[in-house]
Coordinates of C-alpha atoms in Angstrom, one line a residue:
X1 CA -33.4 -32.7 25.9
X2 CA -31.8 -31.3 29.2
X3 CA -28.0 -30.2 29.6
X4 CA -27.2 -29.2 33.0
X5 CA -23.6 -27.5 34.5
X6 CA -22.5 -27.4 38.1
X7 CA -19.9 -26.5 40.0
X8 CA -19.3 -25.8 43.8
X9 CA -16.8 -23.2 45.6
X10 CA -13.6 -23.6 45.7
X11 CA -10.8 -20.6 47.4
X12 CA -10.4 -18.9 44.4
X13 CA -14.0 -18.9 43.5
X14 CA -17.6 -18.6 44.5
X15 CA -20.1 -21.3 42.7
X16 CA -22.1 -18.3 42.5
X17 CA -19.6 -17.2 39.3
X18 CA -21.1 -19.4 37.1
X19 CA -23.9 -17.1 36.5
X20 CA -21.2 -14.6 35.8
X21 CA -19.3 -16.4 33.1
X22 CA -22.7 -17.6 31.4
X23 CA -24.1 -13.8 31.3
X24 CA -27.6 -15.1 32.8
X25 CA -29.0 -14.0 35.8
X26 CA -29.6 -16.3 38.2
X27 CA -32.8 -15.2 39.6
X28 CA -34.7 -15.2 36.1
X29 CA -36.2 -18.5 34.1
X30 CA -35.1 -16.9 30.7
X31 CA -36.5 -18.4 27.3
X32 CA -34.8 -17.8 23.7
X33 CA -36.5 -18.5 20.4
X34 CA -34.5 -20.6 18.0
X35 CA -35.3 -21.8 14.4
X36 CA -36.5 -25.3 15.5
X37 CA -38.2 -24.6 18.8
X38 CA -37.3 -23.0 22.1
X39 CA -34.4 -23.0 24.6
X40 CA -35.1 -22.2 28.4
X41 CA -32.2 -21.1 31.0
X42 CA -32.8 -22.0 34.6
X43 CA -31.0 -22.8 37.5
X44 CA -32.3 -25.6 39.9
X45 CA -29.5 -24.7 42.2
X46 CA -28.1 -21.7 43.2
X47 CA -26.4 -21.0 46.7
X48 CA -22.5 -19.8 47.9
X49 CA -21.5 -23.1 47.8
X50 CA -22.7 -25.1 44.9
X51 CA -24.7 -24.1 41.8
X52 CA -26.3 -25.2 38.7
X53 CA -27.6 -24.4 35.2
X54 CA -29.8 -26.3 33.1
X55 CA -30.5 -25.5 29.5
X56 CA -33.8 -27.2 27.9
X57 CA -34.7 -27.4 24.9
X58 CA -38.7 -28.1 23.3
X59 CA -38.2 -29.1 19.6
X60 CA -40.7 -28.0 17.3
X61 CA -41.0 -31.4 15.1
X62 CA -43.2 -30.0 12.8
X63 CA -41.1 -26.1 12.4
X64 CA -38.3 -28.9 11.7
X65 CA -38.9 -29.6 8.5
X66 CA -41.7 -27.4 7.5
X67 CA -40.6 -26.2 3.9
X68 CA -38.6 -29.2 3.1
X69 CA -39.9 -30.9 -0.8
X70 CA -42.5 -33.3 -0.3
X71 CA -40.9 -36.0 -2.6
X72 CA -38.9 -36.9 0.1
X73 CA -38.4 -40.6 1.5
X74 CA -40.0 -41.6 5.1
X75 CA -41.6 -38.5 5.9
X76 CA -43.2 -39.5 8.3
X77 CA -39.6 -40.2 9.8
X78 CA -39.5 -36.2 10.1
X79 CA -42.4 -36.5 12.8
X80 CA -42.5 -39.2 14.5
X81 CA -38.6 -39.6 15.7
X82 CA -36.3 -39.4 18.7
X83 CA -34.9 -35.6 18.1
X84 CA -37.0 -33.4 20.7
X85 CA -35.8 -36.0 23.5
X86 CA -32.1 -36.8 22.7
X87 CA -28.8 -34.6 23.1
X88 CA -28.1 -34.0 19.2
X89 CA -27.0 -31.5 16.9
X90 CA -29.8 -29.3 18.1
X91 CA -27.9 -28.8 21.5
X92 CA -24.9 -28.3 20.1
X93 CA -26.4 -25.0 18.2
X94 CA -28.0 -23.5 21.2
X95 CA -25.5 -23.3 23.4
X96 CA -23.9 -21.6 20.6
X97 CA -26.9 -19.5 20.7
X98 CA -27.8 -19.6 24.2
X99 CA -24.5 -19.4 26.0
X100 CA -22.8 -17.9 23.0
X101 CA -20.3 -15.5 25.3
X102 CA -19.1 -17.9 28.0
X103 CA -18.3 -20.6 24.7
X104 CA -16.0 -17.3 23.4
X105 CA -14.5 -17.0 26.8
X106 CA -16.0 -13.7 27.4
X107 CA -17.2 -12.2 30.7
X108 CA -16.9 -8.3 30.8
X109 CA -18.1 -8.1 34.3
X110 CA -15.8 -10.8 35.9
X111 CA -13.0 -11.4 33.0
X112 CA -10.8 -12.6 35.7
X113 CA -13.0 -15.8 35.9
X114 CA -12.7 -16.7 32.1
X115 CA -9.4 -18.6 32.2
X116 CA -9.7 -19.6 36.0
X117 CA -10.2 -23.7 35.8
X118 CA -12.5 -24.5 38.5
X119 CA -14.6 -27.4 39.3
X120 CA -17.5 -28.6 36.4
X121 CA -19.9 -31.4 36.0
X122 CA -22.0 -31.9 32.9
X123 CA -24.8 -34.4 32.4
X124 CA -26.5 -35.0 29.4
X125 CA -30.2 -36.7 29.3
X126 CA -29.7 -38.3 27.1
X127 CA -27.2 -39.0 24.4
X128 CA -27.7 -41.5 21.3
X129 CA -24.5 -43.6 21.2
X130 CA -24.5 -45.9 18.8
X131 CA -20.9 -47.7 19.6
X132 CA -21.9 -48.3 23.1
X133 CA -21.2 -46.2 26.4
X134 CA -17.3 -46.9 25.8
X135 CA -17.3 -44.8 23.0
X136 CA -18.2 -41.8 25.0
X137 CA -15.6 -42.8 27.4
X138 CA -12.9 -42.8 24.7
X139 CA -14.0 -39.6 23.7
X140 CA -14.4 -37.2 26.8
X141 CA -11.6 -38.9 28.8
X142 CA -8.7 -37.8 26.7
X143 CA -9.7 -34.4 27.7
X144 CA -9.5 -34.8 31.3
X145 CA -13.0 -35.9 32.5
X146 CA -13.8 -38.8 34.8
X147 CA -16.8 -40.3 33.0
X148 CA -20.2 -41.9 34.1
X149 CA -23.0 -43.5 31.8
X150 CA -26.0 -45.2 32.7
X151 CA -27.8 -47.4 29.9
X152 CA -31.3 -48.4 29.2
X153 CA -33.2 -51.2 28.1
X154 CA -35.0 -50.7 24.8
X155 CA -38.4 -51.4 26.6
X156 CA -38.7 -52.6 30.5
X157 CA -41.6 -54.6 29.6
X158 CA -39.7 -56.8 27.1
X159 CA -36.2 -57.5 28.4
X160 CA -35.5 -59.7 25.5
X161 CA -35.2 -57.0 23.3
X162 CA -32.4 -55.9 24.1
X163 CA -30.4 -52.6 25.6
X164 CA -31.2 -49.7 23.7
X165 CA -28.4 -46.9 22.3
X166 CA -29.2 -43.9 24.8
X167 CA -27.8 -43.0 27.6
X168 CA -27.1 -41.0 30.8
X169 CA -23.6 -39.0 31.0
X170 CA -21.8 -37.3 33.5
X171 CA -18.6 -35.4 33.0
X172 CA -16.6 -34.0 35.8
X173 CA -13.7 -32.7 35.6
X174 CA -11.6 -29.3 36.4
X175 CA -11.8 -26.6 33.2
X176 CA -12.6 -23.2 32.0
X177 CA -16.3 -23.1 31.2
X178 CA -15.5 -22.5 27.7
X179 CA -13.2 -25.2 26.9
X180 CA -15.7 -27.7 29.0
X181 CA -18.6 -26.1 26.2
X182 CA -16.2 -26.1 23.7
X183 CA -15.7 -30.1 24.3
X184 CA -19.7 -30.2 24.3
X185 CA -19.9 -28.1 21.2
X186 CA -18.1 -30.4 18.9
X187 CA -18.1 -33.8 20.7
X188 CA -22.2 -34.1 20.6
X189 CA -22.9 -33.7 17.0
X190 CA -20.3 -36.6 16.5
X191 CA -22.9 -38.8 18.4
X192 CA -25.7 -37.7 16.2
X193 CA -25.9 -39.3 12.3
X194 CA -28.8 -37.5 11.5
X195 CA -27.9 -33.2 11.5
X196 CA -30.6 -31.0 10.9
X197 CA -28.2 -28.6 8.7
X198 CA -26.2 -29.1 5.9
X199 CA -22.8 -30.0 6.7
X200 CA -20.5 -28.0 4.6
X201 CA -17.4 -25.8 4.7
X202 CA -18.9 -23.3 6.9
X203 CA -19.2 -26.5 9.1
X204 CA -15.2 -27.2 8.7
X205 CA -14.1 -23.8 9.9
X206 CA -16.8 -24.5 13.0
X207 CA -14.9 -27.6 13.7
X208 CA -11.5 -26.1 13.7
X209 CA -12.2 -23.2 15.4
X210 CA -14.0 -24.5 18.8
X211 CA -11.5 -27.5 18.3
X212 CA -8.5 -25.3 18.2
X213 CA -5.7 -26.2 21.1
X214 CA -7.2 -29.3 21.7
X215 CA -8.6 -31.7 19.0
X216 CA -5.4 -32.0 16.4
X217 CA -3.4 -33.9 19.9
X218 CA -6.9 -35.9 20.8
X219 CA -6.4 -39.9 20.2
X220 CA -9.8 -40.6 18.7
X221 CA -9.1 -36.8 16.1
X222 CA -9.7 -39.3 13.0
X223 CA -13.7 -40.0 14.0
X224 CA -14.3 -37.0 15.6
X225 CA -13.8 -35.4 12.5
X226 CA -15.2 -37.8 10.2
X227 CA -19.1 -37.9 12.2
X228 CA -18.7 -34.2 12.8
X229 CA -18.1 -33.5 9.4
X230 CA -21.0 -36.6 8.2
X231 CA -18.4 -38.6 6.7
X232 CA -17.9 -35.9 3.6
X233 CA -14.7 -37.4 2.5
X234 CA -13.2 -33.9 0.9
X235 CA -14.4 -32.1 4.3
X236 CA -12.7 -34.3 6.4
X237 CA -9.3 -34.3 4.1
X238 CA -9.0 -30.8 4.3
X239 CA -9.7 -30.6 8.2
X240 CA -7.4 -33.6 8.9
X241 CA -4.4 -31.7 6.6
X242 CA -4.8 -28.2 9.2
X243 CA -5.3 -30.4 12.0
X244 CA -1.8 -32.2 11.1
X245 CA -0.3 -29.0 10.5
X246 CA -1.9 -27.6 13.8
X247 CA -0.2 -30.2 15.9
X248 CA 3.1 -30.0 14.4
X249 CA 3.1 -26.2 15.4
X250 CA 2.8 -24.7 11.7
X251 CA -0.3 -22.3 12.3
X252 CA -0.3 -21.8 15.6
X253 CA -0.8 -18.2 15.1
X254 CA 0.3 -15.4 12.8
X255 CA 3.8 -14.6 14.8
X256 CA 4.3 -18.2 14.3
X257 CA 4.0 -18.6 10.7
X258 CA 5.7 -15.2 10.3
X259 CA 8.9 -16.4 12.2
X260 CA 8.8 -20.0 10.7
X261 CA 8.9 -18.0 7.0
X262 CA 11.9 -16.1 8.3
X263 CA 13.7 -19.0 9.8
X264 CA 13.2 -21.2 6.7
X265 CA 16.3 -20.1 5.5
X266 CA 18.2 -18.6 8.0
X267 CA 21.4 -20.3 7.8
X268 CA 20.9 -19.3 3.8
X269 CA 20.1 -15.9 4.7
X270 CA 22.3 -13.0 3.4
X271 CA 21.8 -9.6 1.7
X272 CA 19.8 -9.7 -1.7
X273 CA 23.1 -9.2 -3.1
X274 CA 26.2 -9.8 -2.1
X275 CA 29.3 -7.6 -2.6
X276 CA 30.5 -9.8 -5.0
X277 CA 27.2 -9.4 -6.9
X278 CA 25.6 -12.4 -6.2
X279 CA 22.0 -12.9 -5.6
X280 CA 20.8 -14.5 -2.1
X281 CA 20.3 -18.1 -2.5
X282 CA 16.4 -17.6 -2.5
X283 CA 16.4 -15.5 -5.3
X284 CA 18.6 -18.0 -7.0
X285 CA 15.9 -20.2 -6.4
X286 CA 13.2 -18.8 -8.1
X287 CA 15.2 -17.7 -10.8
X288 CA 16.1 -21.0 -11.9
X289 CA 12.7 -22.5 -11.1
X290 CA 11.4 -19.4 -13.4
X291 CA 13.8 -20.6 -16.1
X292 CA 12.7 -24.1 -16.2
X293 CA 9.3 -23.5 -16.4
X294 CA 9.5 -20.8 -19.0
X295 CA 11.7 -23.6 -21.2
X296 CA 9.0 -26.2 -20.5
X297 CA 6.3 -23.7 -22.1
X298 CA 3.7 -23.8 -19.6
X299 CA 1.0 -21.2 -19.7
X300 CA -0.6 -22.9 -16.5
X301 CA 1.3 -23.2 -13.5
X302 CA 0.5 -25.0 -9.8
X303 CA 2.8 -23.1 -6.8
X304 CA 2.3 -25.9 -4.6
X305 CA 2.9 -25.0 -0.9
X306 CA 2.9 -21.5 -1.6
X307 CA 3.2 -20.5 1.7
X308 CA 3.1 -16.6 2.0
X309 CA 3.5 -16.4 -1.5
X310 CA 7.0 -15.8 -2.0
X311 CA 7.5 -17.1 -5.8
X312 CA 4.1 -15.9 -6.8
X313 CA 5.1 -12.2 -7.7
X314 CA 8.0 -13.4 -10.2
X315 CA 5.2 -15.4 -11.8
X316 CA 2.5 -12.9 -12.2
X317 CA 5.5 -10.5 -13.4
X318 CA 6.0 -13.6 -16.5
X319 CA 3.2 -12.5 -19.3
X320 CA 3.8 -16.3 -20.3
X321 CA 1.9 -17.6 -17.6
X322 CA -1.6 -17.1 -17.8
X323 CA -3.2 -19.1 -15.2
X324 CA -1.1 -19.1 -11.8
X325 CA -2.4 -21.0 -8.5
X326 CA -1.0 -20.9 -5.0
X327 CA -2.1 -24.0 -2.6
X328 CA -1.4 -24.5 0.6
X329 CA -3.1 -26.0 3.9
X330 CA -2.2 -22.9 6.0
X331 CA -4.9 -20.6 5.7
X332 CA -3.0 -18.1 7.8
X333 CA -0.1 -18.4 4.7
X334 CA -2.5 -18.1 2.6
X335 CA -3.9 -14.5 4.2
X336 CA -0.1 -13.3 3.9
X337 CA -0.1 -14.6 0.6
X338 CA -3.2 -12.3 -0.3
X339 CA -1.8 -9.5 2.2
X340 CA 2.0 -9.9 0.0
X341 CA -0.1 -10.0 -3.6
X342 CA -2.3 -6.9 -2.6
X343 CA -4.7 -9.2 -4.2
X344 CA -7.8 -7.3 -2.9
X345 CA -6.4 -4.2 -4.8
X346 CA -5.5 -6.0 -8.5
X347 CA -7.3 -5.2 -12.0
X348 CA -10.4 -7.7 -12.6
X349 CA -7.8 -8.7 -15.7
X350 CA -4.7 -9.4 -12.6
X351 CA -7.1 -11.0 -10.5
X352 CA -8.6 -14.0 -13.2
X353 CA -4.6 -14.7 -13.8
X354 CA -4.1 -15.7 -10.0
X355 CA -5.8 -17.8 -7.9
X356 CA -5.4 -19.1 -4.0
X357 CA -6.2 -22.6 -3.0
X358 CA -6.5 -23.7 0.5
X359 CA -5.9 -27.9 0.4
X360 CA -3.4 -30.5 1.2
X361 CA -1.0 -32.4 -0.9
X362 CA -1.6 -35.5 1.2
X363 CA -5.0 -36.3 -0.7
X364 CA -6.5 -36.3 -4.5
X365 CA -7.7 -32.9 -5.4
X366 CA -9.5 -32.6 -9.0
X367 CA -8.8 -29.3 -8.7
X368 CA -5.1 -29.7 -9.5
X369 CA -5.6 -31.8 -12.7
X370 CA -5.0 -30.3 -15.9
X371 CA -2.2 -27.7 -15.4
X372 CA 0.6 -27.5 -17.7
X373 CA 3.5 -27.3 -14.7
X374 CA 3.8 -27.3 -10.9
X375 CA 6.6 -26.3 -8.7
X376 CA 7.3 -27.4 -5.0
X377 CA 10.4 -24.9 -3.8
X378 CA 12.0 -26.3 -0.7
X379 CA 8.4 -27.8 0.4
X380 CA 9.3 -31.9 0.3
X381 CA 11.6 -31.5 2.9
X382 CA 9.2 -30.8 5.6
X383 CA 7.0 -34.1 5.1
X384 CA 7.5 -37.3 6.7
X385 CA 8.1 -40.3 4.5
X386 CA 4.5 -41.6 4.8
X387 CA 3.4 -38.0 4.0
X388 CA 5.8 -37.9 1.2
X389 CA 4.5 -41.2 -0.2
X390 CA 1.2 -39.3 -0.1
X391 CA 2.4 -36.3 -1.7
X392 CA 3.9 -38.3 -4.5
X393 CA 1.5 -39.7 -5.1
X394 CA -1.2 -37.0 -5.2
X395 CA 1.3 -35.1 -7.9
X396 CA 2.7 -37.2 -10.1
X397 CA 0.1 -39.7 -10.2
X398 CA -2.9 -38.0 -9.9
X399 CA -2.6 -34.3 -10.4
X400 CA -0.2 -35.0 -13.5
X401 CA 1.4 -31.9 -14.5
X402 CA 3.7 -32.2 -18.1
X403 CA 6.1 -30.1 -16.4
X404 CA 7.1 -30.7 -12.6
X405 CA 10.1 -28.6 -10.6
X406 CA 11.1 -29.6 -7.1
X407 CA 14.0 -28.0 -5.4
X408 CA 15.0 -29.1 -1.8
X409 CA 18.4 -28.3 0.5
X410 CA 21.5 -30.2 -0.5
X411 CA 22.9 -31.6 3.0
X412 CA 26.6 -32.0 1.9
X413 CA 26.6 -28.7 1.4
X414 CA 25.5 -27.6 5.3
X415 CA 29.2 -27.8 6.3
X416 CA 29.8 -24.5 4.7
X417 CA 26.7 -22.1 6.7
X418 CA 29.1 -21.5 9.8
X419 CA 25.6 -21.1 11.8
X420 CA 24.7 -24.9 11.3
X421 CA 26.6 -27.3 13.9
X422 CA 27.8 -30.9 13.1
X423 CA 24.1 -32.7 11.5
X424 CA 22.0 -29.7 12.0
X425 CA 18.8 -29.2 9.6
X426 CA 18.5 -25.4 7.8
X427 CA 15.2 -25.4 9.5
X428 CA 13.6 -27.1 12.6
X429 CA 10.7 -28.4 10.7
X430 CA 12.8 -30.5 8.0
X431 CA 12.2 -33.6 8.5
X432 CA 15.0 -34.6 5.7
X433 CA 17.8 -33.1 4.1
X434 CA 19.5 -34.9 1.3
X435 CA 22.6 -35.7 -0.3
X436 CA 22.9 -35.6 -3.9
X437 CA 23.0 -39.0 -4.3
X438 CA 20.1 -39.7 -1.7
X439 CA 18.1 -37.0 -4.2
X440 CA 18.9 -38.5 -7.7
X441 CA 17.6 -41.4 -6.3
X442 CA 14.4 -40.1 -5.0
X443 CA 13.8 -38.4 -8.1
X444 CA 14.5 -41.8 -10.3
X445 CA 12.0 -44.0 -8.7
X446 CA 10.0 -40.9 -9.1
X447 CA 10.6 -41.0 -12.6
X448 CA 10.5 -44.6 -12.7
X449 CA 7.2 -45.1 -11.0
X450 CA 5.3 -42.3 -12.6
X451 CA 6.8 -41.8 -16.1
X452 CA 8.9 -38.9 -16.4
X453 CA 11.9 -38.2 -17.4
X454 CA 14.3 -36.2 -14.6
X455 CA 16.9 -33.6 -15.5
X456 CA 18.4 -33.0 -12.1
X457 CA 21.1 -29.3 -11.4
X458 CA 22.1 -27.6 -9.0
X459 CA 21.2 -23.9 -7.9
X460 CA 23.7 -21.6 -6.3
X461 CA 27.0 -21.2 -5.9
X462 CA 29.0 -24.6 -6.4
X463 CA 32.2 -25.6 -4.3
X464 CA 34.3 -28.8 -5.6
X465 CA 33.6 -30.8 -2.8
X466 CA 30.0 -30.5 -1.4
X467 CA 28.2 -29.0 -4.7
X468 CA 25.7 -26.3 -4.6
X469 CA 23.3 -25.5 -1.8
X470 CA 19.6 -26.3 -3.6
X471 CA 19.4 -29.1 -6.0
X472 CA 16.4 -29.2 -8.2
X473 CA 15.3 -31.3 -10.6
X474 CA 12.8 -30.8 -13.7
X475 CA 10.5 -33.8 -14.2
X476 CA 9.0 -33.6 -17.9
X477 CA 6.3 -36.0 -18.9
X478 CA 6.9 -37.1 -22.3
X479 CA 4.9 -35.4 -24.9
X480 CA 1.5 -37.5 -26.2
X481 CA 3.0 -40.8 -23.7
X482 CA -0.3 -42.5 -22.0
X483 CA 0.7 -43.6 -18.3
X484 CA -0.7 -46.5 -16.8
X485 CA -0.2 -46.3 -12.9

């Protein structure tokens, strides 16, 4: 299994840098140990002008799967196999291992070369494609490579049997060094059906991380993440739901989220009292969402898009809830949530009450089955309608609360926030913002579909003409009624 990098000299840049960026000398052949054999660091090429690395690997096939049970099926299929020859998920951990630093973007002697693009070529001998050499095309050319393969017959001798699924690849293309790794990091285990480590969340967070600025806008996202992940179904939801809200800019980083929270309602946004008294509109919010769930009874509660946590406090504060969860598919929310909640610091007795979920609303999550009520404050809004359908969906026909509360922005009422112009949104990422009418509706096919009763209100103060500026509505499944969806 060979991987070898080149690159030649350009005016900002000597081809002798790479040796720099990958923190190996150039005049050593340099061996590392790993848990399934040995990795070896060369260069075949070296020279002002043009140079190259080659990482190697020498699987051990027997270290491989010594310890595994011995009831297990084709064992001699751990032996006698194609993994010591083929780029697999093996490569993809030592260059973790190997060129660990210049994958980070780290080089403390030269740390001007880490974000300089310069000219790279990659070739892999060989890589298992099974989906043909136009698979790896659709693949690496997103990302700005021109791409090369080279196939082979199964056996030269017997041309009738066919081509076989290996082959040759060359990638060339201008980039960092550690975005070009990144790309190899995560893009060669999606070739490889057969892992040699258990895929699981630790897996997921891998994915994200060495995927981050560059695999949520990729055109082919969906399978990269499905063989990444080996087709786990509840991996791949929950990387596909942070993906989604990576491209649309929601956890971009923790400024972001920080100033998305405070622009949520800044048209809205006034002291927490007014002179006349009156409570800011958020407040009003969660005091009327607090007052329909304490009239519904429920002991168990679902904050549903939590965000940083906002609601969560009044909650805890209510000795009538005794089971409180905060989901969300922000993870950086989430950490303010847990930041907000000083949850680190609560009593053993505090801490069993409330609980923080990462997940998406957009699939089914048995996790979210059996709670008495769940709220969504001002979180429907921000979905598109196939999202919403999904949402719906998930909620009402799945999760199943008795109780459900949902509050969103009344658009009528827009006309009197002299910060809004003529059809402006409260927020940049609504996707929506309904009148009444457009609302009751949307809450009675809701009703309809799903078999709950709807008690819609408004929250805040109410003018004549436009109403109030949140409208909520308290969806009550009846008592002991079996549903049929």
């Amino acid at each position: 299994m060979l991987l070898t990098i080149s690159t030649s000299s350009t005016s900002c840049h000597s081809a002798r840098d790479l040796s720099f960026l990958l923190h190996k000398h150039p005049d050593k052949f340099q061996s590392f140990r790993l848990s399934f054999g040995q990795a070896h660091v060369f260069y075949p090429v070296l020279s002002d002008h043009e140079a190259s690395v080659a990482l190697a690997l020498e699987i051990d096939p027997v270290g491989t799967v010594r310890g595994k049970s011995r009831d297990q099926a084709f064992l001699l299929d751990h032996y006698v196999n194609d993994r010591p020859y083929v780029a697999s998920s093996f490569l993809s951990v030592a260059i973790a291992q190997v060129f660990g630093s210049a994958l980070a973007g780290r080089c403390l002697d030269r740390p001007e070369l880490v974000n300089l693009p310069i000219p790279l070529e990659a070739r892999l001998e060989v890589l298992p494609v099974r989906g043909g050499g136009e698979l790896v095309e659709r693949l690496f050319a997103p990302l700005g490579y021109a791409v090369a393969t080279i196939g082979y017959p199964l056996d030269d001798r017997f041309p009738e049997w066919g081509r076989s699924s290996y082959y040759s690849v060359a990638l060339a293309g201008t980039s960092t060094l550690s975005r070009l790794l990144s790309h190899l990091y995560v893009l060669i285990p999606v070739f490889d059906n057969d892992k040699h480590y258990y895929v699981g969340p630790d897996e997921l967070e891998k994915l994200l991380a060495k995927g981050a600025g560059w695999l949520a806008t990729h055109p082919e996202k969906d399978l990269i993440t499905r063989r990444y992940l080996g087709n786990r179904v509840e991996l791949f939801r929950t990387a596909w739901a942070r993906l989604i809200d990576e491209e649309a800019g929601g956890d971009a980083d923790e400024s972001a989220t920080e100033a998305a929270t405070e622009a949520e309602t800044a048209p809205e946004k006034t002291p927490e009292k007014a002179a006349n008294g009156q409570l800011a509109l958020h407040r009003l919010r969660h005091e009327a969402v607090l007052a329909a769930l304490r009239a519904s009874g429920a002991r168990s509660v679902l904050d549903l898009g939590c965000g940083d946590g906002k609601l969560l406090p009044s909650l805890l504060a209510d000795r009538q809830f005794n089971r409180i969860v905060g989901l969300d598919v922000s993870l950086r929310s989430l950490q303010f949530a847990r930041r907000r909640l000083k949850l680190d610091d609560r009593s053993a007795h505090q801490a069993d009450r409330l609980t923080l979920w990462h997940g998406s609303l957009m699939y089914r999550d048995s996790r979210l089955a059996g709670f008495d009520a769940a709220v969504l404050v001002e979180v429907i809004e921000h979905l598109d309608p196939p999202r919403l359908v999904a949402l719906e969906r998930v909620v009402f026909g799945y999760a199943r609360p008795a109780t459900v509360v949902v509050t969103t922005p009344n658009r009528e009422y827009n006309v009197k926030w002299e910060a809004l112009s003529a059809g402006e949104f409260r927020h940049g990422d609504h996707r929506f913002e309904w009148t009444r009418s457009e609302f009751a509706a949307w809450a009675a096919a809701i009703g309809g579909a799903y078999g709950y009763t709807i008690d819609i209100a408004p929250v805040g103060p109410i003018d004549e003409a436009v109403g109030a500026p949140t409208q909520m509505c308290v969806f009550r499944r009846p008592v002991g009624e079996v549903f049929q969806p």
